[in-house]
Each structure stands twice: as structure tokens, then as C-alpha cells.
PDB file of C-alpha atoms in Angstrom:
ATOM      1  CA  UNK A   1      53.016  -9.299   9.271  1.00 91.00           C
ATOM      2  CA  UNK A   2      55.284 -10.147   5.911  1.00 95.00           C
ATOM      3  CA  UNK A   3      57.584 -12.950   6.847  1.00 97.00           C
ATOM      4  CA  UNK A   4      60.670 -12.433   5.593  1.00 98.00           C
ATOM      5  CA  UNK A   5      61.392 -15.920   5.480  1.00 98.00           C
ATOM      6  CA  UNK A   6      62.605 -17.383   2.447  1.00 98.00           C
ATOM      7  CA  UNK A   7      61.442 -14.169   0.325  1.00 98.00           C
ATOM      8  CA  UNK A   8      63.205 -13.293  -2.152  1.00 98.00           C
ATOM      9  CA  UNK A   9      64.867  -9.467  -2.043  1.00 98.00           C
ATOM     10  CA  UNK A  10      66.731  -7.512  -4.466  1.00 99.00           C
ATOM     11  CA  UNK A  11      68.831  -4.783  -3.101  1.00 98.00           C
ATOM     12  CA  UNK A  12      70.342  -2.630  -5.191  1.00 98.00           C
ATOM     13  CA  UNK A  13      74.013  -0.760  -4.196  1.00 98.00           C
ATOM     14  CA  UNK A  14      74.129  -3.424  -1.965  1.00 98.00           C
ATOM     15  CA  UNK A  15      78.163  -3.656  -2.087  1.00 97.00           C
ATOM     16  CA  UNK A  16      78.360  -0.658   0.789  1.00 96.00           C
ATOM     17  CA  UNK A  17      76.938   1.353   3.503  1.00 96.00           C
ATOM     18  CA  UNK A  18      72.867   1.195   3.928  1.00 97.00           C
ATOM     19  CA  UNK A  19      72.689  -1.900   1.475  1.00 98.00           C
ATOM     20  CA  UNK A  20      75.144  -3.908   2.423  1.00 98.00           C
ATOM     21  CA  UNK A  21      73.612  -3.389   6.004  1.00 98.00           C
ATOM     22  CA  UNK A  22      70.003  -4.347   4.607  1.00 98.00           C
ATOM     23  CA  UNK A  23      71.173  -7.567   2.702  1.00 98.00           C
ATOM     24  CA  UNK A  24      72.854  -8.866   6.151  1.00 98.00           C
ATOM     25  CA  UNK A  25      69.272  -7.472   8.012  1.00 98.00           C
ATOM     26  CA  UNK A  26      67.636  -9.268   5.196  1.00 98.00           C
ATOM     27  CA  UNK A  27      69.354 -12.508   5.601  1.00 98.00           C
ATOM     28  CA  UNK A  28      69.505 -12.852   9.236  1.00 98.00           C
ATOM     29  CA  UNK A  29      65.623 -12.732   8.600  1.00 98.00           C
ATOM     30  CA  UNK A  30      66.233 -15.888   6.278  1.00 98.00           C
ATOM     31  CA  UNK A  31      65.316 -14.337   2.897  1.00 98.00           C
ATOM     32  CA  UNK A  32      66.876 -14.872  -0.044  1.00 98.00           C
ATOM     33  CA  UNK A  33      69.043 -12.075  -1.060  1.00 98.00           C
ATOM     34  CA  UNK A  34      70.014 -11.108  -4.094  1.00 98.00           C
ATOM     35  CA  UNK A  35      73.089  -7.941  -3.406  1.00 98.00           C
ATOM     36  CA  UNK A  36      73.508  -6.029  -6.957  1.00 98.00           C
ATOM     37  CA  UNK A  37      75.876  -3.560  -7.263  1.00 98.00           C
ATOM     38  CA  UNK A  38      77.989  -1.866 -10.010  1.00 97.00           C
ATOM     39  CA  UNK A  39      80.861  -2.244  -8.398  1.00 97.00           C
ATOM     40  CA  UNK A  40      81.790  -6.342  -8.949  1.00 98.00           C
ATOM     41  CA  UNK A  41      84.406  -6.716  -7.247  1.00 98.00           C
ATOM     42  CA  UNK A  42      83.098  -5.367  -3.880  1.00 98.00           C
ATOM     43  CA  UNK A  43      79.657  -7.019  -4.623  1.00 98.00           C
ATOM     44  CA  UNK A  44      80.820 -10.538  -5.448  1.00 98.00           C
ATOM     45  CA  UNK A  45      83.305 -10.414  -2.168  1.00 98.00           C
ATOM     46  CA  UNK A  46      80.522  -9.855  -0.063  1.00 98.00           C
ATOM     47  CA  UNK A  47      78.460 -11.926  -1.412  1.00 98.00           C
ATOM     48  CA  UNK A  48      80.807 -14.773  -0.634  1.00 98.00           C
ATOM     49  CA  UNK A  49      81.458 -13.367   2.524  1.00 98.00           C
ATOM     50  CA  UNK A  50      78.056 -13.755   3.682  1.00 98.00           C
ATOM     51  CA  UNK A  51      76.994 -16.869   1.914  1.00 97.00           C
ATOM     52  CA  UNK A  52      77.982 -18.441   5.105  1.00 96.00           C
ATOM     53  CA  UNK A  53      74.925 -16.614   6.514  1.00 95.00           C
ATOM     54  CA  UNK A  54      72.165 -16.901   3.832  1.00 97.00           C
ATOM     55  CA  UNK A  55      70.925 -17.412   0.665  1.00 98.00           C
ATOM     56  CA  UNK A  56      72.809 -14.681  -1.685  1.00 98.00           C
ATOM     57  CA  UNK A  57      73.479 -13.809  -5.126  1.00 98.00           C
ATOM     58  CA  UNK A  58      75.597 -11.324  -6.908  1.00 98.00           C
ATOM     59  CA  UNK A  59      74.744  -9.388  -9.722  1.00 98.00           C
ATOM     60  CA  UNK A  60      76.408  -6.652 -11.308  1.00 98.00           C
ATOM     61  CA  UNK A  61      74.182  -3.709 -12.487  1.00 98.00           C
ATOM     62  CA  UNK A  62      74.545  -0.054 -13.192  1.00 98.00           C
ATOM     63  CA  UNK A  63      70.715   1.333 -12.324  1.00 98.00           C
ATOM     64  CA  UNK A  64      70.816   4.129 -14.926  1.00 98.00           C
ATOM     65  CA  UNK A  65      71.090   1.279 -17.612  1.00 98.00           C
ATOM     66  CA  UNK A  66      67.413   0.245 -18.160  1.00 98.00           C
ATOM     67  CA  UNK A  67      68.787  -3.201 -19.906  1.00 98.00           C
ATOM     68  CA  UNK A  68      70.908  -3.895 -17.205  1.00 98.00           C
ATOM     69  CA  UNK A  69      67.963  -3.400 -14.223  1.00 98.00           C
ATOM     70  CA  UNK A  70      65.730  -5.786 -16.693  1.00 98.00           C
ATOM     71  CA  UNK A  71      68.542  -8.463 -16.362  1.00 98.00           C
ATOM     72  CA  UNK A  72      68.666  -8.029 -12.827  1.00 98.00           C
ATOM     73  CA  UNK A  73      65.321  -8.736 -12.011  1.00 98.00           C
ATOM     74  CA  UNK A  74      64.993 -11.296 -14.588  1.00 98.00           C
ATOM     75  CA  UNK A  75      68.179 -13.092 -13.555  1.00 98.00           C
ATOM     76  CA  UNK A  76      66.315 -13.059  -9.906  1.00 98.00           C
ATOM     77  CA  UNK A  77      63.326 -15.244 -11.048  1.00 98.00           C
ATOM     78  CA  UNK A  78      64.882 -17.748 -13.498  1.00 98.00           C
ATOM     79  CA  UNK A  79      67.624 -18.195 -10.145  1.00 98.00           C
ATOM     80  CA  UNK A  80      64.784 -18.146  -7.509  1.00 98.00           C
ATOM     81  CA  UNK A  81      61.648 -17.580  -8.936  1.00 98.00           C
ATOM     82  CA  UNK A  82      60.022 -15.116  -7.946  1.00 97.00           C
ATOM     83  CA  UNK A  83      60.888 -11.119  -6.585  1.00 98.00           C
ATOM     84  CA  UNK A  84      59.091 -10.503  -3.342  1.00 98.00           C
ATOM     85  CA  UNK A  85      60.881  -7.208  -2.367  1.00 98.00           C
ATOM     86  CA  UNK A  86      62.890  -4.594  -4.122  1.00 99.00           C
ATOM     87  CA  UNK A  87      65.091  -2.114  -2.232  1.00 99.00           C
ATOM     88  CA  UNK A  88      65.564   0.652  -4.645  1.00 98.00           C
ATOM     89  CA  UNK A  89      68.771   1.736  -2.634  1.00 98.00           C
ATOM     90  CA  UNK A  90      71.733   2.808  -4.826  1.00 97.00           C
ATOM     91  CA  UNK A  91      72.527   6.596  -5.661  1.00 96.00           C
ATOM     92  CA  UNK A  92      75.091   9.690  -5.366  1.00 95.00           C
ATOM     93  CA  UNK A  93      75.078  12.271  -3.687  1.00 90.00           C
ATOM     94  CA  UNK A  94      76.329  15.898  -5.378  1.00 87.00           C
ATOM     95  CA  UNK A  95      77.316  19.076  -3.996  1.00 89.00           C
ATOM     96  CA  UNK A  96      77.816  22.609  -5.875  1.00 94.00           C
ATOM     97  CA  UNK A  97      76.414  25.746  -6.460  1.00 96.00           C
ATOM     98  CA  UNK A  98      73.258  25.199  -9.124  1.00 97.00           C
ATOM     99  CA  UNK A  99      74.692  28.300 -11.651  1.00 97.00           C
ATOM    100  CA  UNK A 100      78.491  26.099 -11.784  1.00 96.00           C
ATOM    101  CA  UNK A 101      76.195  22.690 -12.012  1.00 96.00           C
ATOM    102  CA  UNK A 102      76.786  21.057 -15.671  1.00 96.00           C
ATOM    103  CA  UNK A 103      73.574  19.458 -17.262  1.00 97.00           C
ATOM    104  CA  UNK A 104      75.827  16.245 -17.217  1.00 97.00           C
ATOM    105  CA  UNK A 105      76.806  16.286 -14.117  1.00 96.00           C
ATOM    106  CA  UNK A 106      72.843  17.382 -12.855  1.00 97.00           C
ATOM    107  CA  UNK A 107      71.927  14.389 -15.264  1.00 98.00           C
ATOM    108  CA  UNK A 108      74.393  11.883 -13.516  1.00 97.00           C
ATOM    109  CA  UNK A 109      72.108  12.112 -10.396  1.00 98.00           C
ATOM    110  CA  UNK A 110      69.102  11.981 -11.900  1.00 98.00           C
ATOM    111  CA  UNK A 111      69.766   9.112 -13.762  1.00 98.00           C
ATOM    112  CA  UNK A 112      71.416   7.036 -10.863  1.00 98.00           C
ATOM    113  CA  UNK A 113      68.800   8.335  -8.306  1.00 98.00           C
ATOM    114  CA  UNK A 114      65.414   9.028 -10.246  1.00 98.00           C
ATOM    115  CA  UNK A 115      65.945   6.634 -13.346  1.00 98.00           C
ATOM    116  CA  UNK A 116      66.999   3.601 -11.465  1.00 98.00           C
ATOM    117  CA  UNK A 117      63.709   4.242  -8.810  1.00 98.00           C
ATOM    118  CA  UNK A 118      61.465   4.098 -12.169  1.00 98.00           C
ATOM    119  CA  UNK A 119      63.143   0.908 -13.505  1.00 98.00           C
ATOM    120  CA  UNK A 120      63.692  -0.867 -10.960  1.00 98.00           C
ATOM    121  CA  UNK A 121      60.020  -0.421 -10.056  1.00 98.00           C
ATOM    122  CA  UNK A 122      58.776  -0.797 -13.265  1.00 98.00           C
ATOM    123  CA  UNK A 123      60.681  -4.556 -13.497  1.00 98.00           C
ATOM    124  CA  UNK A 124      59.889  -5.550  -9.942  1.00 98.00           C
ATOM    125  CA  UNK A 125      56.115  -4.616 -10.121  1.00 98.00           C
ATOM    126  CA  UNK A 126      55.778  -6.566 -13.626  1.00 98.00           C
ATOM    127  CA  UNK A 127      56.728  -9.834 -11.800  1.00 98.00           C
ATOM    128  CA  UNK A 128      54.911  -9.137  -8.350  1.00 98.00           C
ATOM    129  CA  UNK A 129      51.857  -8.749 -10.310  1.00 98.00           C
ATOM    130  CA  UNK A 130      52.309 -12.300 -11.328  1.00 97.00           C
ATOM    131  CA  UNK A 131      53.376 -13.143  -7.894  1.00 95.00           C
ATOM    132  CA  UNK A 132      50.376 -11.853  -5.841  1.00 97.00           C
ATOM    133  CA  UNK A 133      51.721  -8.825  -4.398  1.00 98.00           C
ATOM    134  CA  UNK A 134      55.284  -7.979  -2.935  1.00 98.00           C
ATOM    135  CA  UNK A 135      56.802  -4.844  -1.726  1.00 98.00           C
ATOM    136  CA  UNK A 136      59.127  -1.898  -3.599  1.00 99.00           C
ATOM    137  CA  UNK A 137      61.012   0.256  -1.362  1.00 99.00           C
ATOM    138  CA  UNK A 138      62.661   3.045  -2.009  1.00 98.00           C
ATOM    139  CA  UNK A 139      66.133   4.980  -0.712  1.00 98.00           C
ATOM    140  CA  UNK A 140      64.744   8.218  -0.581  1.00 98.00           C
ATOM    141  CA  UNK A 141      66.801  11.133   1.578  1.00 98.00           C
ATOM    142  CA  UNK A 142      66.027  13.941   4.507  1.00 98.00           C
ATOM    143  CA  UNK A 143      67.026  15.603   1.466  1.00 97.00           C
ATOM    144  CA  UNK A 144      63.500  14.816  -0.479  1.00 98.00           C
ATOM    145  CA  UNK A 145      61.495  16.584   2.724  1.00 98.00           C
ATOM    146  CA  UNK A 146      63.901  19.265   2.935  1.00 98.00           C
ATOM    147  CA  UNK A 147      65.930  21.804   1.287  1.00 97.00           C
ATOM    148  CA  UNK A 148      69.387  21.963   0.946  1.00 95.00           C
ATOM    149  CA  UNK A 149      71.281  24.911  -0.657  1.00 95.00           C
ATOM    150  CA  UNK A 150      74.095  23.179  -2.607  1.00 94.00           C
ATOM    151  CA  UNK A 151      72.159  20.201  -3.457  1.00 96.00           C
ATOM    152  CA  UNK A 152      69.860  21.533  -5.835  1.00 97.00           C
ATOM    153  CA  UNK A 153      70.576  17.970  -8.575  1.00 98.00           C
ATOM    154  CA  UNK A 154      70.286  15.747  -5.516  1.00 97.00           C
ATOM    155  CA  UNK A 155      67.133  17.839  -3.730  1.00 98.00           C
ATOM    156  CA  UNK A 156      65.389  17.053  -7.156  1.00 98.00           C
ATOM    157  CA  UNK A 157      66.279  13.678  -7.445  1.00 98.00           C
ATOM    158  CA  UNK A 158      65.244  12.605  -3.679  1.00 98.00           C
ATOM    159  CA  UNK A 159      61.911  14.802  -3.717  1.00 98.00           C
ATOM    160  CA  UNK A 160      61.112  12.805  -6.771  1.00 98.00           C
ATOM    161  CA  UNK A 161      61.670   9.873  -5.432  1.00 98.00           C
ATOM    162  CA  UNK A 162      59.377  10.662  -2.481  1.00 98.00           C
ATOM    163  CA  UNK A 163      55.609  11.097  -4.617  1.00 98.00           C
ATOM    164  CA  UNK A 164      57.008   8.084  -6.878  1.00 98.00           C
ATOM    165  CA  UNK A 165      56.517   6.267  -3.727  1.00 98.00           C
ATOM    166  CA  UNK A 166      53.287   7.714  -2.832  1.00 98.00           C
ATOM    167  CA  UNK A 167      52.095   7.151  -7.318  1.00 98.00           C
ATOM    168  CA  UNK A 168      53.578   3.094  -7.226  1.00 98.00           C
ATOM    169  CA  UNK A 169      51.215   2.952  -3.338  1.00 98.00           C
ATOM    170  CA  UNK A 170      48.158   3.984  -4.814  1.00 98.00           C
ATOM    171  CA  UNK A 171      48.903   2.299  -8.475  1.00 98.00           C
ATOM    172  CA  UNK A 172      49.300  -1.404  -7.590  1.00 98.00           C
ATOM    173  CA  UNK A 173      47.151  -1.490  -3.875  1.00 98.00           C
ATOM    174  CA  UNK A 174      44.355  -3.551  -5.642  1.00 98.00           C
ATOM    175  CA  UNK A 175      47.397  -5.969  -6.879  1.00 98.00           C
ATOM    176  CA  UNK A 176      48.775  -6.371  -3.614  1.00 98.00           C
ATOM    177  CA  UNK A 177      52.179  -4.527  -3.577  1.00 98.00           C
ATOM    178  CA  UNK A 178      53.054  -1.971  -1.778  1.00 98.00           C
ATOM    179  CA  UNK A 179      55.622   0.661  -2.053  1.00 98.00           C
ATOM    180  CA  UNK A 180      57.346   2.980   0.901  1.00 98.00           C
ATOM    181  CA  UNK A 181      60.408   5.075   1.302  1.00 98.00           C
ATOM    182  CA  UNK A 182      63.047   5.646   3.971  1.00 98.00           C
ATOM    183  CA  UNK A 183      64.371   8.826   4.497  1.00 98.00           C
ATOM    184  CA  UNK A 184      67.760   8.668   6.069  1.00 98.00           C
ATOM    185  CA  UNK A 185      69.756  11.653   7.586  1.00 97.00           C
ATOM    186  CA  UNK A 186      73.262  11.788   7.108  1.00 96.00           C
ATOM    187  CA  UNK A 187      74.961   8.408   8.271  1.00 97.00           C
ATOM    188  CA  UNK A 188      78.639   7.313   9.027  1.00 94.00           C
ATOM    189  CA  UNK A 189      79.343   5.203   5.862  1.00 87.00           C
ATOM    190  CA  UNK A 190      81.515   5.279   2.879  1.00 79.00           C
ATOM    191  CA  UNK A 191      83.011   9.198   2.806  1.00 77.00           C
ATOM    192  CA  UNK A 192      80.370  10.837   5.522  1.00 88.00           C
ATOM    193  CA  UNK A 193      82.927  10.082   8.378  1.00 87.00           C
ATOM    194  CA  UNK A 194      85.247  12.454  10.760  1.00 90.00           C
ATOM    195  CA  UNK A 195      88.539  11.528   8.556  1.00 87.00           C
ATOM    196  CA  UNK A 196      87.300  12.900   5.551  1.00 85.00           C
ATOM    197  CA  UNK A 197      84.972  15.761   6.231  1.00 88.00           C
ATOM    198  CA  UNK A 198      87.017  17.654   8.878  1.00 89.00           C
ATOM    199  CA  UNK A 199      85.660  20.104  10.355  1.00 88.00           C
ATOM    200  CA  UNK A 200      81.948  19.614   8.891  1.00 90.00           C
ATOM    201  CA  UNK A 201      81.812  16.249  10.442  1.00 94.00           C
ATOM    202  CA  UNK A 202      80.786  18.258  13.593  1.00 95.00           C
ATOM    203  CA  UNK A 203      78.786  20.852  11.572  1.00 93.00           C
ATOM    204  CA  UNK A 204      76.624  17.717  10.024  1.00 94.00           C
ATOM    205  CA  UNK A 205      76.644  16.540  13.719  1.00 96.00           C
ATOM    206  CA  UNK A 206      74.906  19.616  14.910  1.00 96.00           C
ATOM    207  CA  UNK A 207      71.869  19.389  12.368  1.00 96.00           C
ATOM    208  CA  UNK A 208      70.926  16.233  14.135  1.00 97.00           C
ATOM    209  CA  UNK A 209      68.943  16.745  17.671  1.00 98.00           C
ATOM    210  CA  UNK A 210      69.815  13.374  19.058  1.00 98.00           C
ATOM    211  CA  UNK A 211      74.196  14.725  18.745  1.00 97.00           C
ATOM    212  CA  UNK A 212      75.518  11.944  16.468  1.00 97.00           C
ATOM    213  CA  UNK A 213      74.903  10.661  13.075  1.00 97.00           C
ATOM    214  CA  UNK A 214      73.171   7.433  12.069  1.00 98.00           C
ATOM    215  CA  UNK A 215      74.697   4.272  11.194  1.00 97.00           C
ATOM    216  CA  UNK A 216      73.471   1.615   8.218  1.00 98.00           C
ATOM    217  CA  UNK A 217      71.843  -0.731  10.558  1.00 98.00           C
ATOM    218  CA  UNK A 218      69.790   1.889  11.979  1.00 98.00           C
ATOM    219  CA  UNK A 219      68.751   2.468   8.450  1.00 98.00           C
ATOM    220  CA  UNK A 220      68.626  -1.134   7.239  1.00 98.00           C
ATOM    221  CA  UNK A 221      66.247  -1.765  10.439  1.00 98.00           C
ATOM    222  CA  UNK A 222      63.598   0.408   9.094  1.00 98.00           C
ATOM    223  CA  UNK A 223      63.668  -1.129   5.702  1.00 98.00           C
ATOM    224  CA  UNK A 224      62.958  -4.196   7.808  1.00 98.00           C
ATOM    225  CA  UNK A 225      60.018  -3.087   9.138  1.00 98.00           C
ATOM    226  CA  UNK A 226      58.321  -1.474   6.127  1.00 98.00           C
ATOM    227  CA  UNK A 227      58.813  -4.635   4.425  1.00 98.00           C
ATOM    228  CA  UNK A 228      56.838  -6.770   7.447  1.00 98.00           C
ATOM    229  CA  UNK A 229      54.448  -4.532   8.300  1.00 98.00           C
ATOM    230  CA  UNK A 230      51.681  -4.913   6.001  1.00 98.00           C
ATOM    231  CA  UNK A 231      49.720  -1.969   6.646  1.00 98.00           C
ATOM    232  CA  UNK A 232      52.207   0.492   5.649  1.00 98.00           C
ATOM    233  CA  UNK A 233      52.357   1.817   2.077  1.00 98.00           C
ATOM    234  CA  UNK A 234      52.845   5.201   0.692  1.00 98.00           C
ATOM    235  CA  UNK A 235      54.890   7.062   3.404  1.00 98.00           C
ATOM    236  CA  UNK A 236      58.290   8.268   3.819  1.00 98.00           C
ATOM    237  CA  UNK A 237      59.400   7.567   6.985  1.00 98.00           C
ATOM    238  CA  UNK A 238      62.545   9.216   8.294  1.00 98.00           C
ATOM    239  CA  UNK A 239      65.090   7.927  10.399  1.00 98.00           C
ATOM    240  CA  UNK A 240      67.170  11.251  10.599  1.00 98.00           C
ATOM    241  CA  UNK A 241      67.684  11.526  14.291  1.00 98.00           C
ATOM    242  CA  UNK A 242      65.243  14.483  14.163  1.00 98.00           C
ATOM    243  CA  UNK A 243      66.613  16.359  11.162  1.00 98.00           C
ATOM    244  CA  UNK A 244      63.659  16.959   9.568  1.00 97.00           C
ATOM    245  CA  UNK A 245      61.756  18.180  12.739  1.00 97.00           C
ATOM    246  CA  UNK A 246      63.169  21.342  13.254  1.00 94.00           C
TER     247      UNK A 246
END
């Protein structure tokens, strides 16, 4: 197994939801943590929030920005030396019929989504080639397995994601690094809650077999294992609460 301890990790959208829940997973396995975020204020809170528990660094960066992904990952290694695991978690979600969608607003999620997978790979791998390996993982949806009729921008961003995981696997084997995806279903964090959805809170409910939603740990868990297990490259594994067995 990969022990986690005193690696160092880069999780991206770590201010909120799933990665906020994977850099606390991540430091209760003593790794170093490094929580990025384009949102500062929330990032650099938490960060000092949790510095009580771990090893953890703030830094700001907006994933669609290739320049600012570079910095990240090169601020990592002149702070801690190395980069032993990305989490390529940040993105949007959209919703909309495709013949109203806008090329910008299509774009927006491919950028954030798509983009930010490619960079944040591309940085990550450069170093973990001179490391001896390390692991990329990548935030990839139910939503990349399966259809979904109002999410055509999002649908192409997550399936993408999905066989970037499976090219990076087979790409960088022989060099030691791995790459896998988690799939999550719909989970109770940041707007996906009863308050603000209503009615469809219940609706969303229903798709899942098991009768609730997920939370981040659940999701944040998974990550956990993917990174230790050292046999496992290439998949997508869901954690959907059997939303993509039906």
C-alpha cells in the first residue's frame, strides 16, 4: 500500500464540499496538504483552521489559468519538495437546454472541468517523473458514465475527464504514476441540499437506490483509497449510491 504519511498532496477546490473533505482525510493520514482554491478567502481560513491538524498550505489558483496551475505545483516543490498526489477536484456544474446553451457559457465548463484535468496533470506528472512515481486523481462525475438531458456542457466535460484518466494510466505506468477517477453521485454540499432545491431534493433522492444522497467524506474516503492502493490505475470508480446501476 501507498502510505500517506508525510506525502505531499495537492487538492484542488479544496476550500468546499468533496475537497475540503479530502484535505482533512488527507491530513488525518499525516500528509502534507497543500488546499488550492480560487476562492482566498475561504481557502486561507481553512487552511488555518486545520493547521492545528496537519501540515497545510494555501494557494490561490483558478484551474482554467494554465500559468496559475504551473505556480501551484511549482510553489508545492520549492515549499515541500516534491508532489506525490494530485486531486484534480475543482469544477461547476451547469444546467440548460443545449439549443439556449451560449458557447461561453458551454466553454466556462470545459475550461474549469476539462482544462484544469489536462494542466493540472500535465504539471503534476512533470515533477512525479522526477520523483519516482506518484498518483493523479481525478473528480470525475456519475455524470461522465451517464447521460443527463440538461447537462449536455457538463456530460462532455465529465466523460472527458473519464478516458483522460484511462490515457494518463497507460501513459506514465512504466514511470510509476498512476492515475484514477472517482465518480460521485449527487452529494449534500454547497447548493445540492433540501433548502435550496425544493422539491427536487427528493426527486435527486429517488435516482439513488440506497434513499439518500452522499456526503463529502464518503467521497473523500474513496480518494483515500485509490491513492493507497497501489494496484489500482485507470478506473472510474463510483461512489453514487447505485446511480449508475440502474
Amino acid at each position: 500500500m501507498f502510505d500517506l504519511k508525510g506525502k505531499v498532496a495537492v487538492i484542488t477546490g479544496g476550500a468546499s464540499g468533496i475537497g475540503l473533505a479530502t484535505v482533512e482525510a488527507f491530513l488525518d493520514k499525516g500528509a502534507k496538504v497543500v488546499l488550492s482554491d480560487y476562492n482566498a478567502e475561504d481557502g486561507q481560513k481553512h487552511a488555518d483552521r486545520l493547521s492545528e491538524k496537519g501540515d497545510v498550505m494555501f494557494v490561490k489558483a483558478d484551474v482554467s489559468n494554465e500559468s496559475d496551475v504551473k505556480a501551484l505545483i511549482d510553489k508545492t516543490v520549492d515549499v515541500y519538495g516534491s508532489v506525490d498526489v494530485l486531486f484534480n477536484n475543482a469544477g461547476i456544474g451547469a444546467q440548460g437546454a443545449t439549443h439556449e446553451l451560449t458557447y461561453e457559457d458551454y466553454s466556462k465548463v470545459i475550461k474549469i472541468n476539462q482544462d484544469g484535468v489536462f494542466f493540472g496533470s500535465k504539471y503534476a506528472v512533470q515533477q512525479m517523473r522526477k520523483n519516482g512515481g506518484g498518483v493523479v486523481i481525478n473528480c470525475a462525475s456519475i455524470l461522465g458514465i451517464v447521460g443527463e438531458p440538461t447537462a449536455y456542457a457538463y456530460n462532455a466535460s465529465k466523460g472527458a475527464v473519464v478516458l483522460m484518466t484511462k490515457s494518463l494510466a497507460l501513459q506514465y505506468a512504466k514511470d510509476n504514476i498512476r492515475c484514477a477517477a472517482v465518480a460521485p453521485g449527487y452529494v449534500e454540499s454547497g447548493m445540492v441540499n433540501r433548502e435550496a432545491l425544493g422539491e427536487y431534493y427528493d426527486n435527486l433522492v429517488d435516482k439513488h437506490p440506497v434513499g439518500r444522497l452522499g456526503v463529502p467524506e464518503e467521497i473523500a474516503h474513496a480518494v483515500v483509497f485509490i491513492a493507497e492502493n497501489e494496484f489500482l490505475t485507470g478506473i472510474t470508480l463510483p461512489v453514487d449510491g447505485g446511480y449508475t446501476s440502474q
